[in-house]
Coordinates of C-alpha atoms in Angstrom, one line a residue:
Chain B
M24 CA 136.2 106.0 68.2
T25 CA 135.5 104.9 64.7
L26 CA 138.8 105.1 64.2
R27 CA 140.0 102.9 67.1
R28 CA 137.3 100.6 66.3
R29 CA 138.7 99.9 62.8
D30 CA 142.1 99.5 64.6
V31 CA 141.0 96.8 67.0
L32 CA 139.4 94.6 64.0
K33 CA 142.5 95.2 61.9
A34 CA 144.3 93.7 65.1
G35 CA 142.3 90.8 66.0
G36 CA 142.8 88.4 68.2
A37 CA 142.2 87.5 72.4
A38 CA 144.4 90.1 73.4
T39 CA 142.7 93.1 71.3
L40 CA 139.1 91.8 72.7
A41 CA 140.8 92.2 76.1
A42 CA 141.7 95.7 75.8
I43 CA 138.3 96.7 74.7
A44 CA 136.6 94.9 77.5
G45 CA 138.7 97.2 79.8
P46 CA 137.6 100.8 78.3
L47 CA 133.6 99.4 78.2
R48 CA 133.9 98.7 81.7
P49 CA 133.6 101.6 83.8
R50 CA 130.2 102.9 81.4
A51 CA 128.4 99.6 82.5
A52 CA 130.1 100.5 86.2
G53 CA 129.0 104.0 85.9
A54 CA 125.2 102.9 85.1
Q55 CA 125.2 101.2 88.2
G56 CA 126.9 104.2 89.9
W57 CA 123.9 106.2 89.4
N58 CA 122.0 106.3 92.5
Q59 CA 118.1 105.7 91.8
A60 CA 116.9 105.7 95.3
A61 CA 118.5 108.9 95.6
F62 CA 116.9 110.4 93.1
G63 CA 113.9 108.6 93.7
G64 CA 113.7 110.3 97.1
K65 CA 110.9 112.7 97.8
T66 CA 112.4 114.3 101.0
L67 CA 115.7 116.1 101.8
D68 CA 116.0 113.3 104.9
E69 CA 115.5 110.3 102.2
I70 CA 117.8 111.6 100.1
I71 CA 120.8 111.8 102.5
R72 CA 120.2 108.4 103.7
A73 CA 120.1 106.9 99.9
L74 CA 123.3 108.9 100.0
G75 CA 124.5 106.6 102.6
G76 CA 123.9 109.5 105.5
S77 CA 122.4 108.9 108.9
G78 CA 120.8 112.8 109.6
H79 CA 122.4 115.9 108.6
A80 CA 123.4 119.5 110.6
V81 CA 123.0 122.8 109.2
T82 CA 125.9 124.5 108.0
R83 CA 126.8 128.3 106.8
D84 CA 130.0 127.3 105.6
V85 CA 128.2 127.4 102.1
S86 CA 128.5 130.5 99.4
W87 CA 125.9 130.6 96.7
G88 CA 128.1 132.9 94.3
A89 CA 125.4 133.9 92.0
T90 CA 122.9 132.3 92.3
P91 CA 119.5 134.5 92.2
E92 CA 116.9 135.0 95.0
I93 CA 114.5 135.8 92.5
A94 CA 114.4 133.6 88.7
E95 CA 112.4 135.1 85.8
N96 CA 112.9 132.2 83.9
G97 CA 112.3 128.5 85.7
A98 CA 113.8 126.9 82.9
A99 CA 117.5 127.8 83.4
V100 CA 118.1 128.8 87.1
Q101 CA 122.1 128.9 87.2
V102 CA 122.8 127.8 90.7
S103 CA 126.4 128.2 92.0
V104 CA 127.6 126.5 95.5
A105 CA 131.0 126.3 97.2
S106 CA 131.6 124.8 100.5
T107 CA 134.5 125.8 102.7
I108 CA 133.9 122.9 104.9
P109 CA 137.2 121.2 105.0
R110 CA 137.5 118.0 103.1
T111 CA 134.4 118.3 101.7
E112 CA 134.3 115.3 99.4
A113 CA 130.5 116.0 97.5
I114 CA 127.7 118.4 96.8
G115 CA 124.2 117.9 96.0
I116 CA 122.0 120.0 95.1
V117 CA 118.3 119.4 96.4
I118 CA 115.1 121.5 94.9
E119 CA 112.8 120.6 97.1
K120 CA 109.2 121.5 95.5
N121 CA 111.0 119.8 92.3
P122 CA 109.1 116.7 91.3
G123 CA 112.6 115.1 91.7
P124 CA 114.1 116.7 94.2
L125 CA 117.4 115.6 94.0
A126 CA 118.7 117.5 90.9
A127 CA 122.6 116.5 91.0
Y128 CA 125.2 115.1 92.7
F129 CA 129.2 116.2 92.4
E130 CA 132.1 114.0 93.8
I131 CA 134.6 116.0 94.3
P132 CA 138.3 114.1 94.5
D133 CA 141.3 116.1 96.1
G134 CA 142.5 118.7 94.1
T135 CA 139.1 119.8 92.3
E136 CA 137.9 123.0 94.2
P137 CA 134.4 122.4 96.2
S138 CA 132.3 124.4 94.5
V139 CA 130.1 123.8 91.0
V140 CA 128.0 126.2 89.0
T141 CA 124.9 124.2 86.9
R142 CA 121.6 125.4 85.1
F143 CA 118.6 124.1 86.7
K144 CA 114.9 123.8 85.9
M145 CA 112.5 124.9 88.7
A146 CA 108.9 124.3 88.4
Q147 CA 107.9 126.9 91.0
T148 CA 109.2 129.1 93.7
S149 CA 111.2 126.6 96.2
N150 CA 113.8 126.3 98.5
V151 CA 117.3 124.8 97.4
H152 CA 119.5 122.6 99.5
A153 CA 123.2 122.4 99.3
V154 CA 124.0 119.0 100.3
V155 CA 128.0 119.1 101.5
K156 CA 129.5 115.5 102.5
A157 CA 132.8 116.1 104.3
R158 CA 134.6 113.7 106.2
G159 CA 131.5 110.9 106.1
T160 CA 129.0 114.2 107.7
Y161 CA 126.3 115.3 105.7
F162 CA 125.8 119.4 105.9
V163 CA 123.0 121.4 104.5
A164 CA 122.7 124.6 103.3
T165 CA 119.5 126.0 102.4
R166 CA 118.1 129.4 100.3
E167 CA 114.4 130.0 98.9
I168 CA 115.0 130.9 94.7
R169 CA 111.8 132.4 93.7
V170 CA 110.4 131.4 90.5
T171 CA 108.4 134.0 88.7
F172 CA 108.0 131.5 85.6
G173 CA 108.1 127.8 86.3
G174 CA 109.9 125.8 83.9
C175 CA 108.4 122.7 84.5
G176 CA 109.3 121.7 80.8
Chain H
M24 CA 126.1 110.8 67.0
A25 CA 125.4 113.4 69.6
A26 CA 126.3 117.0 69.0
P27 CA 130.1 117.6 70.4
I28 CA 130.6 119.1 74.3
R29 CA 132.2 122.0 73.7
I30 CA 135.0 122.5 76.4
R31 CA 137.0 125.6 77.5
A32 CA 139.6 125.2 80.4
S33 CA 141.5 128.3 81.2
M34 CA 144.3 129.1 83.9
Q35 CA 143.1 131.6 86.7
A36 CA 145.4 132.2 89.0
D37 CA 146.8 128.2 90.2
K38 CA 143.6 127.1 89.4
V39 CA 141.8 125.7 85.9
V40 CA 138.5 126.4 85.4
V41 CA 136.4 124.5 82.7
R42 CA 133.3 125.4 81.3
V43 CA 131.1 122.9 79.9
L44 CA 128.6 123.0 77.8
M45 CA 126.6 119.8 76.5
T46 CA 124.0 119.8 73.6
H47 CA 120.8 117.2 75.0
E48 CA 117.3 117.8 75.5
M49 CA 117.2 116.7 79.1
E50 CA 113.6 115.8 78.7
S51 CA 111.9 116.1 82.0
G52 CA 109.4 112.9 81.9
Q53 CA 106.8 115.7 83.5
R54 CA 105.7 116.9 80.1
K55 CA 103.0 115.8 77.9
D56 CA 102.9 116.1 74.1
T57 CA 99.8 117.8 72.1
D58 CA 98.2 114.2 72.6
G59 CA 98.3 114.4 76.3
K60 CA 100.6 111.8 76.3
T61 CA 103.6 111.9 79.0
V62 CA 107.0 112.8 77.0
P63 CA 109.4 110.3 78.1
A64 CA 112.6 111.3 80.3
Y65 CA 115.5 111.5 78.5
Y66 CA 118.5 113.0 80.4
I67 CA 122.4 112.5 81.0
R68 CA 122.7 110.6 84.4
E69 CA 126.4 110.9 84.6
V70 CA 129.1 113.1 83.6
S71 CA 132.9 112.6 84.4
A72 CA 136.1 114.9 84.0
R73 CA 139.8 114.1 83.8
H74 CA 142.6 116.1 84.0
N75 CA 145.3 114.3 81.7
G76 CA 143.7 110.8 82.8
R77 CA 143.1 111.4 86.2
P78 CA 139.4 112.1 87.3
V79 CA 138.8 115.9 88.4
L80 CA 134.9 115.7 88.5
A81 CA 132.4 112.9 88.9
A82 CA 128.5 113.5 88.7
Q83 CA 125.4 112.0 89.1
W84 CA 122.1 114.3 87.3
G85 CA 118.5 114.0 87.6
P86 CA 116.2 115.4 84.9
A87 CA 116.1 118.8 86.3
V88 CA 119.1 120.0 84.7
S89 CA 118.6 122.5 82.0
K90 CA 118.3 121.7 78.3
N91 CA 121.6 121.5 76.9
P92 CA 123.7 121.7 80.2
Y93 CA 126.3 123.8 81.8
L94 CA 128.6 123.1 84.1
Q95 CA 131.5 124.9 85.6
F96 CA 134.3 123.7 88.2
S97 CA 137.8 124.0 88.9
F98 CA 141.0 122.3 90.4
V99 CA 144.1 122.8 90.9
G100 CA 147.6 121.6 89.7
G101 CA 147.0 122.0 86.0
K102 CA 149.0 124.1 83.2
P103 CA 148.2 125.4 80.1
G104 CA 148.7 122.6 77.1
D105 CA 147.3 119.9 79.6
R106 CA 144.6 118.2 78.5
V107 CA 141.0 118.2 80.1
A108 CA 138.5 115.4 78.4
V109 CA 134.8 115.3 80.0
T110 CA 132.5 112.7 79.2
W111 CA 128.8 112.2 79.5
I112 CA 126.0 109.4 79.6
D113 CA 122.4 109.8 79.2
N114 CA 119.7 107.2 80.7
R115 CA 119.0 105.9 77.3
G116 CA 122.9 104.4 77.3
E117 CA 124.3 107.2 74.8
T118 CA 127.2 108.8 75.6
R119 CA 129.7 111.2 74.3
T120 CA 133.5 111.9 75.3
D121 CA 135.4 115.8 74.1
E122 CA 138.6 116.8 75.0
A123 CA 140.3 120.6 75.0
V124 CA 143.5 122.2 76.2
V125 CA 144.1 124.2 79.0
A126 CA 144.9 127.7 77.7

């Protein structure tokens, strides 16, 4: 990054300024890309609405991989979600009893497997929903994860 | 300056499996310090990954993602020697990008 900036300064000129404005733009757009309404949503329905859906269907076409049923440490619960719904476009993880239930939302372009693994903090035992968007429709699969030691902090 | 992102990208049959470990406090905004004051939220909000420049994942995260986040995903169409880059942006606007070569 530093090197690049130095090169840019050395080169100078309006053309170069335009060149650096380019790479900067995705970051600005990204800040708006974070869906505040969805992350502020308190219920599954609110969250799905904020993501652009209108209701959802229950699905069994989600596998939870090595996701535990009982987590000893709520500070890092490894959740693995894989969708077998054709043309999955996005996967969201909603932890019902967390202060902010929407924990993560992954957009899956063509060529990327509809499968993600991440670790989450869980305040207490809770239902965890995998929200799968496929062909514009929202599907939800649910599993309870029991937490024996909360990871609020 | 934030610590480097650790990225491992390896072929498994026809897929490139990417494992990412980021260094970040991921402060939830729920915790109180010893004086009883709320510790402000400080967390990664966006993560994106590119394979030879082509987007392969775009994520939005809330503060519930664990400290020093771990992420695993995979994509098809890669081969050994290809480059996988990962970028994160947190709620303070700090950002970090790192790259790995597919093994």
